CSV table of C-alpha atoms in Angstrom, one decimal:
chain,number,residue,atom,x,y,z
A,1,MET,CA,-76.6,6.1,29.3
A,2,ASP,CA,-75.2,2.6,28.6
A,3,VAL,CA,-73.3,4.0,25.7
A,4,ASN,CA,-72.1,7.1,27.4
A,5,ALA,CA,-70.9,4.7,30.4
A,6,ALA,CA,-68.9,2.7,28.2
A,7,VAL,CA,-67.1,5.6,26.5
A,8,ALA,CA,-66.3,7.0,29.9
A,9,ALA,CA,-65.1,3.4,30.8
A,10,ALA,CA,-62.8,3.4,27.6
A,11,ALA,CA,-61.6,6.7,28.2
A,12,ALA,CA,-60.3,6.0,32.0
A,13,ILE,CA,-58.7,2.9,30.6
A,14,ALA,CA,-56.7,4.5,28.0
A,15,GLY,CA,-55.9,7.3,30.6
A,16,LEU,CA,-54.6,4.8,33.0
A,17,CYS,CA,-52.6,3.0,30.1
A,18,THR,CA,-50.9,6.3,29.1
A,19,GLY,CA,-50.0,7.0,32.6
A,20,VAL,CA,-48.6,3.7,33.1
A,21,ILE,CA,-46.5,4.0,30.0
A,22,ALA,CA,-45.4,7.6,30.8
A,23,MET,CA,-44.0,6.4,34.2
A,24,LEU,CA,-42.1,3.3,32.6
A,25,ALA,CA,-40.7,5.7,30.2
A,26,PHE,CA,-39.5,8.1,32.8
A,27,ARG,CA,-37.7,5.1,35.2
A,28,TRP,CA,-36.1,4.0,31.7
A,29,SER,CA,-34.7,7.2,31.0
A,30,GLU,CA,-33.1,7.4,34.6
A,31,ARG,CA,-31.7,4.0,34.3
A,32,GLU,CA,-30.0,4.9,30.9
A,33,GLN,CA,-28.8,8.2,32.5
A,34,ARG,CA,-27.2,6.3,35.4
A,35,GLN,CA,-25.1,3.6,33.2
A,36,PRO,CA,-21.6,4.3,32.4
A,37,THR,CA,-20.5,5.4,28.9
A,38,ARG,CA,-16.8,4.9,27.3
A,39,THR,CA,-16.2,8.5,28.2
A,40,SER,CA,-17.7,8.7,31.7
A,41,LEU,CA,-17.4,5.8,33.8
A,42,ARG,CA,-19.2,6.9,36.9
A,43,PRO,CA,-22.1,9.6,37.1
A,44,ASP,CA,-19.8,12.0,39.1
A,45,SER,CA,-16.6,11.6,37.0
A,46,ASN,CA,-16.8,14.7,35.3
A,47,ALA,CA,-17.3,16.6,38.9
A,48,ALA,CA,-14.1,14.9,39.7
A,49,LEU,CA,-12.0,16.5,36.9
A,50,PRO,CA,-10.6,19.7,37.5
A,51,PRO,CA,-12.2,22.8,35.5
A,52,GLY,CA,-11.4,22.5,31.6
A,53,VAL,CA,-9.9,19.2,31.8
A,54,ASP,CA,-12.9,17.4,30.3
A,55,THR,CA,-12.9,19.8,27.2
A,56,VAL,CA,-9.1,19.5,26.6
A,57,LEU,CA,-9.1,15.7,26.8
A,58,SER,CA,-12.1,15.5,24.2
A,59,VAL,CA,-9.8,17.3,21.5
A,60,LEU,CA,-6.5,15.4,21.8
A,61,SER,CA,-5.4,13.2,19.1
A,62,SER,CA,-3.6,10.8,21.9
A,63,SER,CA,-5.5,8.2,23.8
A,64,ALA,CA,-6.2,9.6,27.2
A,65,VAL,CA,-6.9,7.9,30.5
A,66,VAL,CA,-7.5,9.8,33.8
A,67,LEU,CA,-7.0,7.5,37.2
A,68,ASP,CA,-8.3,8.0,40.4
A,69,GLU,CA,-6.3,7.3,43.7
A,70,SER,CA,-7.6,3.8,43.8
A,71,ASP,CA,-6.3,3.3,40.3
A,72,SER,CA,-10.1,3.4,38.9
A,73,VAL,CA,-10.6,5.0,35.4
A,74,VAL,CA,-12.2,8.3,36.1
A,75,LYS,CA,-12.2,9.1,32.3
A,76,ALA,CA,-11.0,7.6,29.3
A,77,SER,CA,-11.0,8.4,25.6
A,78,SER,CA,-12.7,6.2,22.8
A,79,ALA,CA,-9.2,5.8,21.2
A,80,ALA,CA,-8.2,4.3,24.6
A,81,TYR,CA,-10.6,1.7,24.5
A,82,ALA,CA,-9.8,1.1,20.7
A,83,LEU,CA,-6.0,0.3,21.6
A,84,GLY,CA,-7.3,-1.9,24.7
A,85,LEU,CA,-5.9,0.3,27.2
A,86,VAL,CA,-8.9,0.3,29.3
A,87,ARG,CA,-11.1,-3.0,30.3
A,88,GLY,CA,-13.7,-3.2,32.6
A,89,GLY,CA,-13.2,0.1,34.2
A,90,ARG,CA,-9.5,-0.4,34.8
A,91,LEU,CA,-6.3,0.2,33.3
A,92,SER,CA,-5.2,-3.1,31.6
A,93,VAL,CA,-1.5,-2.5,30.8
A,94,GLU,CA,0.3,-3.3,34.0
A,95,ALA,CA,3.3,-1.4,33.1
A,96,MET,CA,1.3,1.7,32.7
A,97,LEU,CA,-0.2,1.0,36.0
A,98,HIS,CA,3.1,0.9,37.6
A,99,MET,CA,4.2,4.2,36.1
A,100,ALA,CA,0.8,6.0,37.2
A,101,ARG,CA,1.3,4.6,41.0
A,102,ASP,CA,4.9,5.9,40.8
A,103,THR,CA,3.9,9.4,39.6
A,104,ARG,CA,1.1,9.6,42.1
A,105,ARG,CA,3.4,9.0,45.1
A,106,ASP,CA,6.3,11.4,44.0
A,107,GLY,CA,4.6,13.8,41.4
A,108,GLU,CA,7.3,13.3,38.6
A,109,ILE,CA,6.3,13.1,35.2
A,110,ARG,CA,7.4,9.7,33.2
A,111,GLN,CA,7.3,8.8,29.8
A,112,VAL,CA,8.2,5.3,28.3
A,113,GLU,CA,7.7,3.4,24.8
A,114,LEU,CA,6.2,0.2,25.1
A,115,ASP,CA,5.4,-2.8,22.5
A,116,LEU,CA,1.7,-4.0,23.2
A,117,PRO,CA,0.1,-7.2,21.9
A,118,ARG,CA,-2.5,-6.1,19.2
A,119,ARG,CA,-6.2,-7.2,20.0
A,120,GLY,CA,-8.0,-9.5,17.9
A,121,THR,CA,-5.4,-10.7,15.9
A,122,GLY,CA,-3.7,-14.1,15.5
A,123,ARG,CA,-0.3,-12.7,14.5
A,124,GLY,CA,2.5,-11.9,16.6
A,125,GLU,CA,2.8,-8.2,15.6
A,126,ALA,CA,2.9,-5.8,18.4
A,127,LEU,CA,1.6,-2.1,18.8
A,128,ALA,CA,4.3,0.4,19.5
A,129,VAL,CA,3.2,2.9,21.6
A,130,SER,CA,4.5,6.1,23.7
A,131,ALA,CA,3.1,6.3,27.2
A,132,ARG,CA,3.5,9.6,29.3
A,133,VAL,CA,2.3,10.0,33.0
A,134,ALA,CA,1.8,13.1,34.7
A,135,PRO,CA,-0.1,14.2,37.9
A,136,LEU,CA,-3.2,15.9,37.4
A,137,GLY,CA,-4.4,17.9,40.7
A,138,SER,CA,-3.7,16.3,44.2
A,139,ARG,CA,-5.4,12.9,43.5
A,140,LEU,CA,-5.7,12.2,39.8
A,141,VAL,CA,-3.2,10.9,37.2
A,142,LEU,CA,-3.3,11.8,33.5
A,143,LEU,CA,-1.9,9.1,31.1
A,144,LEU,CA,-1.3,9.9,27.6
A,145,VAL,CA,-0.4,7.3,24.7
A,146,GLU,CA,0.6,7.9,21.3
A,147,ASP,CA,0.3,4.9,18.5
A,148,LEU,CA,4.0,5.1,16.8
A,149,THR,CA,3.4,2.0,15.1
A,150,GLU,CA,3.1,3.4,11.5
A,151,ALA,CA,5.9,5.8,12.2
A,152,ARG,CA,8.2,2.8,13.1
A,153,ARG,CA,7.1,1.1,10.1
A,154,ILE,CA,8.0,4.0,7.7
A,155,GLU,CA,11.2,4.5,9.5
A,156,ALA,CA,11.9,0.8,8.9
A,157,VAL,CA,10.9,0.8,5.4
A,158,ARG,CA,13.4,4.2,5.2
A,159,ARG,CA,16.3,2.7,6.9
A,160,ASP,CA,16.1,-0.4,4.8
A,161,PHE,CA,15.7,1.6,1.6
A,162,VAL,CA,18.9,3.7,2.2
A,163,ALA,CA,20.7,0.3,3.2
A,164,ASN,CA,19.8,-1.1,-0.1
A,165,VAL,CA,20.6,1.7,-2.1
A,166,SER,CA,23.9,2.0,-0.4
A,167,HIS,CA,24.8,-1.6,-1.2
A,168,GLU,CA,23.2,-1.6,-4.8
A,169,LEU,CA,25.3,1.8,-5.6
A,170,LYS,CA,28.5,0.3,-3.9
A,171,THR,CA,28.5,-2.8,-6.1
A,172,PRO,CA,28.9,-1.0,-9.7
A,173,THR,CA,31.0,1.8,-8.3
A,174,GLY,CA,33.4,-0.7,-6.9
A,175,ALA,CA,33.9,-2.9,-9.8
A,176,LEU,CA,34.5,0.2,-12.0
A,177,SER,CA,37.1,1.2,-9.8
A,178,LEU,CA,38.8,-2.1,-9.7
A,179,LEU,CA,38.3,-2.5,-13.7
A,180,SER,CA,39.7,0.7,-13.9
A,181,GLU,CA,42.9,-0.2,-12.3
A,182,ALA,CA,43.0,-3.5,-14.4
A,183,VAL,CA,43.2,-1.3,-17.4
A,184,MET,CA,46.0,0.8,-16.3
A,185,ASP,CA,47.8,-2.5,-15.2
A,186,ALA,CA,47.4,-3.9,-18.8
A,187,SER,CA,47.9,-1.0,-20.6
A,188,ASP,CA,50.6,-2.9,-22.8
A,189,ASP,CA,48.0,-5.9,-23.5
A,190,PRO,CA,45.3,-4.3,-25.9
A,191,GLU,CA,43.2,-7.6,-25.8
A,192,ALA,CA,43.1,-7.2,-22.0
A,193,VAL,CA,42.3,-3.5,-22.1
A,194,GLU,CA,39.4,-4.4,-24.6
A,195,ARG,CA,38.1,-7.0,-22.3
A,196,PHE,CA,38.3,-4.9,-19.3
A,197,ALA,CA,36.7,-1.8,-21.0
A,198,GLY,CA,33.5,-3.8,-21.9
A,199,ARG,CA,33.0,-5.0,-18.6
A,200,MET,CA,33.3,-1.3,-17.6
A,201,GLN,CA,30.7,-0.4,-20.1
A,202,ILE,CA,28.4,-3.3,-18.5
A,203,GLU,CA,28.9,-1.8,-15.0
A,204,ALA,CA,28.5,1.7,-16.0
A,205,THR,CA,25.2,1.0,-18.0
A,206,ARG,CA,24.0,-1.0,-14.6
A,207,LEU,CA,24.6,2.1,-12.2
A,208,THR,CA,22.9,4.3,-14.8
A,209,ASN,CA,19.8,2.1,-14.9
A,210,LEU,CA,19.6,1.8,-11.2
A,211,VAL,CA,20.0,5.7,-10.7
A,212,GLN,CA,17.4,6.2,-13.4
A,213,GLU,CA,15.0,3.8,-11.6
A,214,LEU,CA,15.5,5.3,-8.2
A,215,ILE,CA,14.6,8.5,-10.0
A,216,ASP,CA,11.6,7.0,-11.6
A,217,LEU,CA,10.6,5.4,-8.2
A,218,SER,CA,11.1,9.0,-6.6
A,219,ARG,CA,8.7,10.6,-9.3
A,220,VAL,CA,5.9,8.0,-9.1
A,221,GLN,CA,5.9,8.4,-5.3
A,222,ASN,CA,5.8,12.1,-5.4
A,223,ASP,CA,3.8,13.5,-8.3
A,224,ASP,CA,0.2,13.2,-9.1
A,225,PRO,CA,0.0,11.4,-12.4
A,226,LEU,CA,-3.6,12.8,-12.9
A,227,GLU,CA,-2.6,16.1,-13.3
A,228,ASP,CA,-1.6,15.6,-16.6
A,229,ALA,CA,-3.8,12.8,-17.6
A,230,GLU,CA,-4.8,12.1,-20.7
A,231,PRO,CA,-6.4,9.0,-22.9
A,232,VAL,CA,-3.9,6.5,-23.9
A,233,ARG,CA,-4.3,3.8,-26.0
A,234,VAL,CA,-3.7,0.2,-24.5
A,235,GLU,CA,-2.7,-0.8,-27.8
A,236,GLU,CA,0.0,1.6,-27.9
A,237,LEU,CA,1.4,1.2,-24.4
A,238,VAL,CA,1.7,-2.7,-25.4
A,239,ALA,CA,3.4,-2.0,-28.7
A,240,GLU,CA,5.8,0.4,-27.1
A,241,ALA,CA,6.6,-2.1,-24.3
A,242,ILE,CA,7.2,-5.1,-27.0
A,243,ASP,CA,9.7,-2.5,-28.8
A,244,ARG,CA,11.3,-1.9,-25.8
A,245,CYS,CA,12.4,-5.8,-25.1
A,246,ARG,CA,12.6,-6.8,-28.7
A,247,GLN,CA,16.2,-7.2,-29.2
A,248,GLN,CA,16.6,-9.0,-25.5
A,249,ALA,CA,13.8,-11.4,-26.8
A,250,GLY,CA,15.4,-11.9,-29.9
A,251,SER,CA,18.7,-12.9,-28.8
A,252,LYS,CA,16.9,-15.5,-26.6
A,253,GLN,CA,14.5,-16.4,-29.6
A,254,ILE,CA,11.3,-15.7,-27.2
A,255,THR,CA,8.3,-15.1,-29.1
A,256,MET,CA,6.4,-12.0,-28.1
A,257,ALA,CA,2.6,-11.7,-29.1
A,258,SER,CA,-0.4,-9.2,-28.1
A,259,GLY,CA,-4.3,-9.6,-28.2
A,260,GLY,CA,-7.4,-8.1,-27.4
A,261,THR,CA,-5.9,-4.6,-27.0
A,262,ALA,CA,-8.0,-3.0,-29.8
A,263,ASP,CA,-10.2,0.1,-29.0
A,264,LEU,CA,-9.2,0.0,-25.3
A,265,PHE,CA,-8.3,3.3,-23.5
A,266,VAL,CA,-7.1,4.1,-20.0
A,267,TRP,CA,-7.1,7.3,-18.5
A,268,GLY,CA,-3.7,8.3,-17.0
A,269,ASN,CA,0.1,9.6,-17.3
A,270,ARG,CA,1.2,8.1,-20.3
A,271,GLY,CA,5.0,7.8,-19.7
A,272,GLN,CA,4.4,6.2,-16.3
A,273,LEU,CA,2.0,3.9,-17.9
A,274,ALA,CA,4.1,3.0,-20.6
A,275,ALA,CA,7.3,2.5,-17.7
A,276,ALA,CA,5.0,0.2,-15.8
A,277,LEU,CA,4.1,-2.0,-18.5
A,278,GLY,CA,7.4,-2.0,-20.0
A,279,ASN,CA,8.9,-3.2,-16.8
A,280,LEU,CA,6.4,-6.4,-16.6
A,281,VAL,CA,7.2,-7.2,-20.0
A,282,GLU,CA,11.0,-6.7,-19.7
A,283,ASN,CA,10.8,-8.9,-16.3
A,284,ALA,CA,8.9,-11.7,-18.3
A,285,VAL,CA,11.7,-11.8,-21.1
A,286,ASN,CA,14.4,-11.7,-18.6
A,287,TYR,CA,12.8,-14.6,-16.6
A,288,SER,CA,11.9,-16.6,-19.5
A,289,PRO,CA,14.2,-19.5,-21.2
A,290,ALA,CA,15.1,-19.5,-24.5
A,291,ARG,CA,12.6,-20.4,-27.3
A,292,THR,CA,9.7,-19.6,-24.8
A,293,ARG,CA,6.7,-17.2,-25.5
A,294,VAL,CA,5.6,-14.3,-23.8
A,295,GLY,CA,2.0,-12.7,-24.3
A,296,ILE,CA,0.2,-9.4,-23.4
A,297,ALA,CA,-3.2,-9.6,-23.4
A,298,ALA,CA,-6.0,-6.8,-22.7
A,299,ARG,CA,-9.8,-6.9,-22.1
A,300,GLN,CA,-12.5,-4.6,-20.5
A,301,LEU,CA,-14.0,-5.8,-17.1
A,302,VAL,CA,-17.3,-4.4,-15.7
A,303,ALA,CA,-17.1,-3.6,-12.2
A,304,PRO,CA,-19.3,-2.1,-9.8
A,305,GLY,CA,-17.2,1.1,-9.3
A,306,GLY,CA,-16.4,1.9,-12.9
A,307,ASP,CA,-15.3,-0.2,-15.6
A,308,LEU,CA,-11.7,-1.7,-15.5
A,309,ILE,CA,-9.1,-2.5,-18.4
A,310,GLU,CA,-7.1,-5.6,-17.5
A,311,ILE,CA,-3.7,-6.4,-19.1
A,312,ALA,CA,-2.0,-9.4,-18.5
A,313,VAL,CA,1.7,-10.2,-19.1
A,314,THR,CA,2.2,-14.0,-19.2
A,315,ASP,CA,5.6,-16.0,-19.6
A,316,GLN,CA,6.5,-19.4,-19.5
A,317,GLY,CA,9.5,-18.7,-17.3
A,318,ILE,CA,11.0,-20.2,-13.8
A,319,GLY,CA,7.8,-19.3,-12.0
A,320,ILE,CA,7.7,-17.6,-8.4
A,321,SER,CA,7.4,-19.7,-5.1
A,322,GLU,CA,4.4,-19.0,-2.8
A,323,LYS,CA,6.9,-17.1,-0.1
A,324,ASP,CA,8.3,-14.8,-2.9
A,325,ARG,CA,5.1,-14.2,-4.4
A,326,GLU,CA,4.3,-12.1,-1.2
A,327,ARG,CA,7.4,-10.0,-1.7
A,328,VAL,CA,7.9,-9.5,-5.4
A,329,PHE,CA,7.0,-5.7,-5.4
A,330,GLU,CA,9.1,-4.7,-2.5
A,331,ARG,CA,11.9,-2.5,-3.5
A,332,PHE,CA,15.3,-4.2,-4.2
A,333,TYR,CA,13.4,-8.0,-3.6
A,334,ARG,CA,14.4,-10.4,-6.2
A,335,VAL,CA,13.7,-13.7,-6.8
A,336,ASP,CA,16.4,-14.9,-8.4
A,337,PRO,CA,19.5,-12.7,-7.3
A,338,ALA,CA,21.8,-14.4,-9.5
A,339,ARG,CA,20.0,-13.9,-12.7
A,340,SER,CA,19.2,-10.4,-11.5
A,341,ARG,CA,22.6,-9.7,-11.5
A,342,ALA,CA,23.5,-11.3,-14.9
A,343,THR,CA,20.5,-8.9,-16.4
A,344,GLY,CA,21.3,-6.1,-14.9
A,345,GLY,CA,18.1,-5.8,-12.8
A,346,THR,CA,17.7,-3.7,-9.7
A,347,GLY,CA,14.9,-5.0,-7.9
A,348,LEU,CA,12.8,-1.7,-8.3
A,349,GLY,CA,10.9,-2.4,-11.4
A,350,LEU,CA,7.9,-4.3,-9.8
A,351,ALA,CA,7.9,-1.5,-7.0
A,352,ILE,CA,7.5,1.2,-9.4
A,353,VAL,CA,4.6,-0.9,-11.2
A,354,LYS,CA,2.7,-1.1,-7.9
A,355,HIS,CA,3.1,2.7,-7.2
A,356,VAL,CA,2.1,3.6,-10.7
A,357,ALA,CA,-1.1,1.4,-10.5
A,358,ALA,CA,-1.9,2.6,-7.2
A,359,SER,CA,-1.4,6.2,-8.2
A,360,HIS,CA,-3.9,5.8,-11.2
A,361,GLY,CA,-6.5,4.0,-8.8
A,362,GLY,CA,-5.8,0.4,-9.9
A,363,GLU,CA,-3.8,-2.6,-8.8
A,364,VAL,CA,-1.3,-5.1,-9.9
A,365,THR,CA,-1.3,-8.7,-8.9
A,366,VAL,CA,0.5,-12.1,-9.7
A,367,TRP,CA,-0.4,-15.5,-10.4
A,368,SER,CA,2.4,-17.9,-10.7
A,369,SER,CA,3.6,-21.7,-10.7
A,370,GLU,CA,6.9,-22.8,-10.1
A,371,GLY,CA,8.2,-24.3,-13.4
A,372,GLN,CA,5.3,-23.3,-15.3
A,373,GLY,CA,5.7,-19.5,-15.5
A,374,SER,CA,3.9,-16.4,-14.1
A,375,THR,CA,1.2,-13.9,-15.2
A,376,PHE,CA,1.2,-10.3,-13.9
A,377,THR,CA,-2.1,-8.5,-14.0
A,378,LEU,CA,-2.4,-4.8,-14.1
A,379,ARG,CA,-5.8,-3.3,-13.6
A,380,LEU,CA,-6.6,0.3,-14.4
A,381,PRO,CA,-9.8,2.3,-14.5
A,382,GLU,CA,-11.3,2.5,-18.1
A,383,SER,CA,-11.0,6.1,-19.6
A,384,GLY,CA,-15.0,5.9,-20.6
A,385,VAL,CA,-14.7,5.9,-24.6
A,386,VAL,CA,-17.9,6.7,-26.1
A,387,ARG,CA,-18.3,6.7,-29.9
A,388,GLU,CA,-20.6,9.1,-31.4
A,389,ARG,CA,-23.7,7.5,-33.1
A,390,THR,CA,-23.1,9.4,-36.4
A,391,THR,CA,-21.4,7.6,-38.8
A,392,GLY,CA,-17.6,8.9,-39.0
A,393,GLY,CA,-17.8,10.7,-35.9
A,394,PRO,CA,-14.8,11.4,-33.8
A,395,LEU,CA,-13.6,9.3,-31.0
A,396,ILE,CA,-14.7,11.0,-27.8
A,397,VAL,CA,-12.9,10.0,-24.7
A,398,ASN,CA,-13.7,11.8,-21.5
A,399,GLY,CA,-15.1,14.7,-23.3
A,400,HIS,CA,-11.8,15.0,-25.4
A,401,SER,CA,-11.6,13.9,-29.1
A,402,VAL,CA,-9.1,11.5,-30.2
A,403,ASP,CA,-8.3,11.1,-33.6
A,404,ASP,CA,-9.2,7.4,-34.7
A,405,GLU,CA,-5.8,6.4,-36.6
A,406,GLY,CA,-6.5,2.7,-36.5
A,407,PRO,CA,-4.7,-0.2,-35.0
A,408,TYR,CA,-1.3,0.3,-34.3
A,409,GLU,CA,1.1,-1.9,-36.4
A,410,THR,CA,1.8,-5.3,-34.8
A,411,ASP,CA,2.3,-7.3,-38.2
A,412,THR,CA,5.2,-9.0,-36.7
A,413,LEU,CA,3.5,-10.5,-33.8
A,414,GLU,CA,1.7,-13.7,-33.6
A,415,PRO,CA,-1.8,-13.9,-32.5
A,416,PHE,CA,-2.4,-14.2,-28.8
A,417,PRO,CA,-5.5,-16.3,-27.1
A,418,ALA,CA,-8.2,-14.2,-25.7
A,419,PRO,CA,-7.7,-12.8,-22.0
A,420,GLU,CA,-10.2,-15.4,-20.9
A,421,ALA,CA,-7.7,-18.0,-21.8
A,422,LEU,CA,-5.3,-16.9,-19.2
A,423,PRO,CA,-4.9,-18.1,-15.5
């Protein structure tokens, strides 16, 4: 009997605990249902909206806020919270609040563009938005807000690009016009004609280079380089970049050297990669004083998302200041405009490098110290080179067989330190 009584007592206690827990859970559930959410700040908010409005607002890409006659937020989308339009159940932008009150008073639809401070940033950047207010039924007001920040940025870039292109085209074309007049006036002076004709050739070359770089920039922005991707030898890219600048380097007695490029491959568009690396080497030669050294080194890096090939171009030139380092990859930006005019630079070379690197899934970075030189580093995904274990087997790159032709001829180049020695 004692055992049965103990069992019965234990069962009663267990049943009582279960009942208490169930009651507490029910109370907690009711409490949670009564709490406001970001899309429904009051229990009867959805009931206050006209039929179908709640569904329409949920699919809009714009930030949506519905206000009642007391300026309280009846409903707000998550995007409205993200922009900082709603705080504590109230519309936080005073200008929009005044618009809503005016619309509630006279029923007219209003629209305005505003610049709002960004939330959570210490910078002075503004958030550009377009706000539109309209009556919603007899008591409610609907506010729709579009974020125009990115559209304005793109428009500013396009406007600056057109202005810069116009200026860059005007300079050589104006010079050609003046020089042609000078040639006509000096038709009886052979020496003057020869001098002016030489200047015309220089300006014509500058104009040709500008147009070609504009075409190249447009191509790398619009085309998908991986459509015609292939395994590309880093050694060949480096040798081609050196050959491209050999005459310029020779005239300034600049020594060019390469190292660490053997048996490295990248996957991408060969023409674009060659143009990008060629631009880096050409800049290094142009901005280096006479009798200095330009080096190109490559190595393979192990990265979590896949191995990378790093190609570094180092010079002993004038260097780049800290304020200029942040802008060197902008279109038409020149660290030294006078030197760019002397060398025929257009200010588009590094912009092309940046776009090529990004479209290939890589990046380009710069290290520099004024008076000591610069190092531009191009990082690209490695192509996945795998040699067959069998002796004399072909070279397999991403499933494609590549003839192993041996190292590219670089006998004329002096040896270059290992990439680890680069800054």
